[in-house]
XYZ file of C-alpha atoms in Angstrom:
380
model
C 17.164 -47.110 -26.993
C 17.047 -47.800 -23.307
C 18.768 -44.374 -22.533
C 16.296 -42.475 -24.869
C 13.404 -44.397 -23.272
C 14.424 -43.351 -19.689
C 15.031 -39.680 -20.872
C 11.808 -39.703 -22.358
C 10.262 -40.996 -19.259
C 11.947 -38.522 -17.038
C 10.830 -35.773 -19.262
C 7.108 -36.905 -19.153
C 7.472 -37.223 -15.355
C 8.912 -33.529 -15.055
C 6.315 -32.191 -17.575
C 3.501 -33.741 -15.272
C 4.995 -32.273 -11.983
C 5.542 -28.717 -13.698
C 1.762 -28.773 -14.884
C 0.549 -30.107 -11.631
C -1.792 -27.453 -9.534
C 0.071 -28.583 -6.412
C 3.062 -27.078 -8.335
C 1.690 -23.984 -9.864
C -0.896 -22.888 -7.041
C -1.181 -22.763 -3.230
C -3.723 -25.638 -3.052
C -5.770 -26.014 0.372
C -8.018 -29.012 0.436
C -8.597 -29.239 4.339
C -11.362 -31.409 5.960
C -14.980 -30.797 6.439
C -15.994 -28.848 9.405
C -19.365 -27.563 8.877
C -21.604 -26.484 5.909
C -19.416 -24.783 3.148
C -16.425 -24.895 5.480
C -13.147 -26.782 5.544
C -10.634 -26.984 8.483
C -6.995 -26.606 7.041
C -4.449 -29.181 8.003
C -1.229 -28.299 10.051
C 0.865 -27.931 6.667
C -1.565 -26.002 5.016
C -1.761 -23.452 7.953
C 2.114 -23.441 7.822
C 2.047 -22.875 3.967
C -0.461 -19.932 4.827
C 1.942 -18.413 7.523
C 5.142 -18.750 5.227
C 3.105 -17.337 2.086
C 1.667 -14.410 4.415
C 4.675 -13.305 6.431
C 7.457 -14.328 4.319
C 6.371 -14.473 0.741
C 7.890 -17.963 0.337
C 7.404 -21.700 1.337
C 7.818 -22.826 5.115
C 11.288 -23.341 6.562
C 12.385 -26.492 8.169
C 11.190 -25.174 11.896
C 7.695 -24.398 10.419
C 7.571 -27.693 8.777
C 8.573 -29.386 12.018
C 5.943 -27.401 13.887
C 3.403 -28.838 11.337
C 4.717 -32.342 11.790
C 4.467 -32.005 15.399
C 0.595 -31.026 15.342
C 1.651 -27.598 16.919
C -0.191 -25.644 14.596
C -3.617 -27.202 15.222
C -3.818 -24.699 18.536
C -3.891 -21.180 18.121
C -0.940 -20.667 20.363
C 1.193 -22.831 18.462
C 0.330 -20.557 15.352
C 0.902 -17.535 17.387
C 4.257 -18.805 18.278
C 5.501 -19.532 14.698
C 3.702 -16.206 13.332
C 5.731 -14.275 16.112
C 8.887 -15.727 15.069
C 8.289 -15.190 11.318
C 7.393 -11.622 11.897
C 10.613 -10.996 14.091
C 12.879 -12.357 11.389
C 13.970 -9.943 8.802
C 12.764 -12.226 6.236
C 9.479 -10.677 6.782
C 10.358 -7.319 5.506
C 9.821 -7.973 1.724
C 6.178 -9.338 2.591
C 5.127 -6.311 4.789
C 6.769 -3.883 2.214
C 4.485 -5.631 -0.491
C 1.368 -5.301 1.639
C 2.073 -1.543 2.074
C 2.892 -1.016 -1.929
C -0.247 -2.668 -2.708
C -2.174 -0.535 -0.296
C -0.422 2.612 -1.685
C -1.174 1.322 -5.215
C 2.468 1.734 -6.280
C 2.308 -1.440 -8.842
C 3.160 1.050 -11.414
C 6.385 2.482 -9.948
C 8.840 0.097 -11.520
C 7.668 1.680 -15.030
C 6.694 5.065 -14.095
C 7.923 7.879 -16.748
C 8.304 11.615 -16.453
C 8.670 14.542 -18.669
C 12.411 14.252 -19.592
C 12.852 17.918 -20.200
C 11.175 18.759 -16.881
C 12.551 16.044 -14.797
C 15.693 14.770 -16.756
C 16.813 13.129 -13.322
C 13.963 10.875 -13.230
C 15.171 7.681 -14.379
C 15.708 3.990 -13.279
C 17.966 4.906 -10.504
C 15.390 7.497 -9.273
C 12.479 5.071 -9.297
C 14.660 2.475 -7.486
C 15.486 4.972 -4.598
C 11.878 5.963 -4.605
C 10.997 2.131 -3.979
C 13.521 1.555 -1.497
C 12.498 4.675 0.493
C 8.950 3.254 1.022
C 10.206 -0.359 1.771
C 12.814 1.027 4.171
C 10.342 3.369 5.922
C 7.810 0.314 6.543
C 10.552 -1.824 7.823
C 11.726 0.850 10.318
C 8.134 1.592 11.649
C 7.191 -2.007 12.028
C 10.475 -3.767 13.273
C 12.221 -0.615 15.186
C 9.700 2.375 15.287
C 7.107 1.158 17.615
C 4.909 -0.426 14.879
C 1.983 1.869 14.898
C -0.440 3.119 12.093
C -0.157 6.711 13.385
C 3.626 6.548 12.856
C 3.223 5.211 9.260
C 1.099 8.196 8.425
C 2.596 10.872 10.397
C 6.272 10.434 11.123
C 8.505 13.344 9.453
C 11.638 10.893 8.805
C 12.597 8.675 5.981
C 15.473 7.027 4.194
C 17.236 8.974 1.577
C 19.795 8.176 -1.239
C 20.883 9.430 -4.606
C 18.236 11.564 -6.485
C 15.758 11.706 -3.401
C 18.141 14.394 -2.035
C 17.285 16.590 -4.918
C 13.531 15.884 -4.630
C 13.447 16.870 -0.880
C 15.737 19.859 -1.308
C 18.151 18.258 1.180
C 21.798 18.205 1.119
C 23.426 14.639 2.045
C 24.789 14.832 5.409
C 28.598 13.743 5.790
C 28.723 10.038 5.839
C 25.331 9.247 5.410
C 23.904 5.790 5.568
C 20.469 5.357 3.243
C 19.476 2.626 5.781
C 19.548 5.124 8.748
C 16.368 7.179 9.428
C 16.769 10.890 8.403
C 14.727 13.842 9.687
C 12.560 15.813 7.345
C 10.965 19.045 7.508
C 8.072 18.680 9.737
C 6.243 21.366 7.963
C 6.560 19.661 4.639
C 6.374 15.892 5.201
C 4.557 13.444 7.136
C 4.837 9.762 6.756
C 3.869 7.533 3.776
C 1.548 9.807 1.939
C 3.914 12.542 1.444
C 6.761 10.238 0.038
C 7.620 10.752 -3.497
C 6.855 7.199 -4.605
C 3.238 7.995 -3.560
C 3.017 11.551 -4.932
C 4.737 10.786 -8.344
C 2.782 7.300 -9.013
C -0.546 9.404 -8.498
C 0.404 12.164 -10.836
C 0.746 12.814 -14.620
C 3.973 13.019 -16.382
C 4.354 16.592 -16.165
C 1.917 18.049 -14.100
C -0.086 16.831 -10.827
C -3.333 15.244 -10.724
C -5.738 16.304 -7.719
C -7.913 13.637 -9.409
C -5.697 10.752 -9.081
C -4.227 11.616 -5.843
C -7.761 12.283 -4.323
C -9.244 8.938 -5.850
C -6.146 7.122 -4.471
C -6.886 8.592 -0.800
C -10.605 8.147 -1.160
C -10.353 4.347 -2.364
C -7.238 3.101 -0.448
C -7.030 5.070 2.730
C -10.711 5.439 3.269
C -12.255 2.554 1.641
C -14.864 4.478 0.107
C -16.126 3.871 -3.499
C -17.430 5.810 -6.442
C -19.223 4.404 -9.323
C -17.235 4.298 -12.706
C -17.209 7.510 -15.043
C -19.878 7.404 -17.783
C -18.260 5.928 -21.313
C -18.574 9.254 -22.967
C -16.828 11.485 -20.217
C -13.559 13.160 -21.312
C -11.156 11.902 -18.813
C -8.061 13.700 -20.295
C -5.883 15.838 -17.542
C -7.045 19.303 -16.538
C -4.183 21.056 -18.019
C -2.809 24.844 -17.354
C -4.278 27.545 -19.333
C -1.650 28.657 -21.853
C -2.919 32.049 -21.803
C -2.615 32.119 -17.812
C -6.256 34.061 -17.496
C -7.661 31.004 -15.677
C -6.049 29.076 -13.125
C -6.148 25.118 -12.769
C -7.982 25.515 -9.741
C -10.857 27.545 -11.458
C -10.754 25.020 -14.381
C -11.447 22.229 -11.806
C -14.186 24.149 -10.371
C -15.851 24.229 -13.743
C -15.178 20.521 -13.732
C -17.124 20.030 -10.451
C -19.809 22.175 -11.755
C -20.610 19.987 -14.547
C -23.657 17.619 -13.551
C -22.278 14.770 -15.065
C -18.975 14.907 -13.295
C -19.793 17.001 -10.151
C -21.165 14.298 -7.830
C -17.722 12.312 -7.826
C -15.212 15.381 -8.328
C -16.729 17.276 -5.570
C -15.562 14.596 -3.361
C -12.246 13.552 -4.669
C -10.795 16.953 -6.129
C -10.648 18.625 -2.842
C -8.411 16.007 -1.529
C -6.017 16.072 -4.125
C -5.890 19.903 -3.864
C -4.636 19.271 -0.352
C -1.459 17.744 -1.885
C -0.998 20.596 -4.693
C 2.445 21.551 -2.816
C 3.942 18.505 -4.232
C 4.868 18.499 -7.888
C 4.651 15.512 -10.457
C 7.722 13.837 -8.815
C 6.788 14.578 -5.201
C 9.072 17.725 -4.668
C 7.952 20.640 -2.390
C 6.850 23.720 -4.390
C 5.294 27.136 -3.181
C 4.785 28.126 -6.646
C 3.211 26.517 -9.698
C 6.078 26.303 -12.507
C 3.162 26.707 -15.520
C 0.994 29.393 -13.846
C 3.695 31.502 -11.920
C 1.036 31.679 -9.131
C 1.440 30.819 -5.222
C 0.224 27.194 -4.734
C -3.341 27.210 -3.259
C -3.526 23.996 -1.295
C -6.597 25.076 0.637
C -9.715 22.351 0.685
C -12.675 21.606 2.291
C -13.063 17.526 2.576
C -16.302 16.102 2.193
C -16.089 12.153 2.241
C -18.826 11.311 4.657
C -16.137 10.202 7.107
C -14.701 11.549 10.486
C -11.802 13.089 8.427
C -13.892 15.985 6.985
C -13.500 19.481 7.306
C -11.394 22.577 5.908
C -7.581 21.843 5.515
C -4.559 24.202 4.370
C -2.239 21.626 2.646
C -1.792 17.802 3.083
C -0.302 17.838 6.770
C -3.669 18.805 8.747
C -5.477 16.414 6.544
C -2.952 13.504 7.112
C -3.058 14.184 10.919
C -6.880 13.764 10.848
C -6.257 10.542 8.747
C -3.726 9.388 11.423
C -6.268 9.765 14.129
C -9.164 8.607 12.354
C -11.076 5.505 13.415
C -12.329 5.321 9.785
C -9.159 5.461 8.278
C -7.693 2.934 10.948
C -10.625 0.317 9.848
C -9.812 0.840 6.378
C -6.253 -0.063 6.902
C -7.622 -3.113 8.793
C -9.901 -4.157 5.901
C -7.015 -3.982 3.477
C -5.000 -6.237 5.414
C -7.725 -8.580 5.648
C -7.997 -8.492 1.854
C -4.313 -9.019 1.487
C -4.237 -11.852 3.986
C -6.849 -13.817 2.076
C -6.327 -12.685 -1.345
C -9.868 -11.720 -1.986
C -12.391 -8.860 -0.933
C -14.289 -9.512 2.040
C -17.694 -11.051 1.807
C -20.960 -10.215 4.211
C -20.038 -13.441 6.169
C -16.473 -11.761 7.034
C -17.960 -8.347 8.108
C -18.340 -9.603 11.959
C -14.562 -10.500 11.890
C -13.474 -7.433 9.940
C -15.272 -5.264 12.588
C -13.701 -7.266 15.597
C -10.325 -6.675 14.162
C -11.036 -3.097 13.691
C -12.326 -2.752 17.216
C -9.015 -4.661 18.727
C -6.936 -2.325 16.365
C -8.383 0.830 17.732
C -8.000 -0.390 21.261
C -4.294 -1.399 20.906
C -3.566 2.202 19.567
C -3.075 0.973 15.932
C -0.530 -1.693 16.764
C 0.222 -3.125 13.176
C 2.023 -6.524 14.227
C -0.704 -7.151 16.814
C -3.188 -6.659 13.889
C -1.403 -9.177 11.890
C -1.131 -11.581 14.874
C -5.015 -11.348 15.188
C -5.490 -12.246 11.713
C -3.500 -15.379 11.792
C -5.049 -16.267 15.165
C -8.486 -15.976 13.780
C -11.021 -18.857 12.608
C -10.652 -17.329 9.049
C -7.047 -18.051 8.839
C -7.513 -21.664 9.897
C -10.383 -22.461 7.614
C -11.514 -22.166 4.022
């Protein structure tokens, strides 16, 4: 009987622990520090650092820094943040931010038309994801850490089915963890990687709408109103007779007074990426229409990337050098760091971070350190 009672008591204690908010959530209480504001304690700041930069709990050194009160000071926080960033354990957290920024949440379950793309399976999805993760880690840890490099570098990390997608042969003794140069007339950084292009496409055809909307929202931080409830959102498919091109069908779409106000903004961005098919492979001719690809477009977003472009690469070059795009990248990091959209009260700090990011030439590790050194990171 005593044994049963002891087991029952232990079971109840474990149930209480497993249901406690402190076990299930990242709880931050802090101490009052002005109206509607609480200053976080050392261990709470340590937990924030570990969650932000390592996607896990504080290690022994970080707990010791909190015990000794070194996280009360900005220089102590920065010392620990630099250590965490320099450690390879930061790679998954840095990759996670970029996957979220690139809207790749659906990549793991992405499906493509089996007849058209029979190679696209779980192995291909894994290779796509690994390429993006390795590229981000290389740029931020060994490649100078610049925003411009993330968007413009014609190199990547290929393995398995990716060689088929890129139309390249594996070099003798190829190591998928080593960078490999790509054709600079076809590829430039993250936005021309198959993971991004395939995710923002349909199962068998491209989607200028999805690709354009992704860039407009995630890379330029611009918003559009939701489409009316009664609007037909089915894909614009090729004309089976071949009499009308898809570009002409999209032009009709843009001329529709209900749809045109939004599609005249996002469709041209997507047209610039038409040289990449539904799995991200380069093409000069549309397989359905048997027409040469027309990737000319005039971008009109209300930002400093606007103007004519012939294909994605000139447009990406403008994004890489754009203050508007850099500031959007900063805003996305801010949202990621705090797990919420910025409020009106956050705007001065977001603007200051954007100014510093521009002066620093788009230094991403410096941006991350600026976030953890901010008053917002030390308060809630």
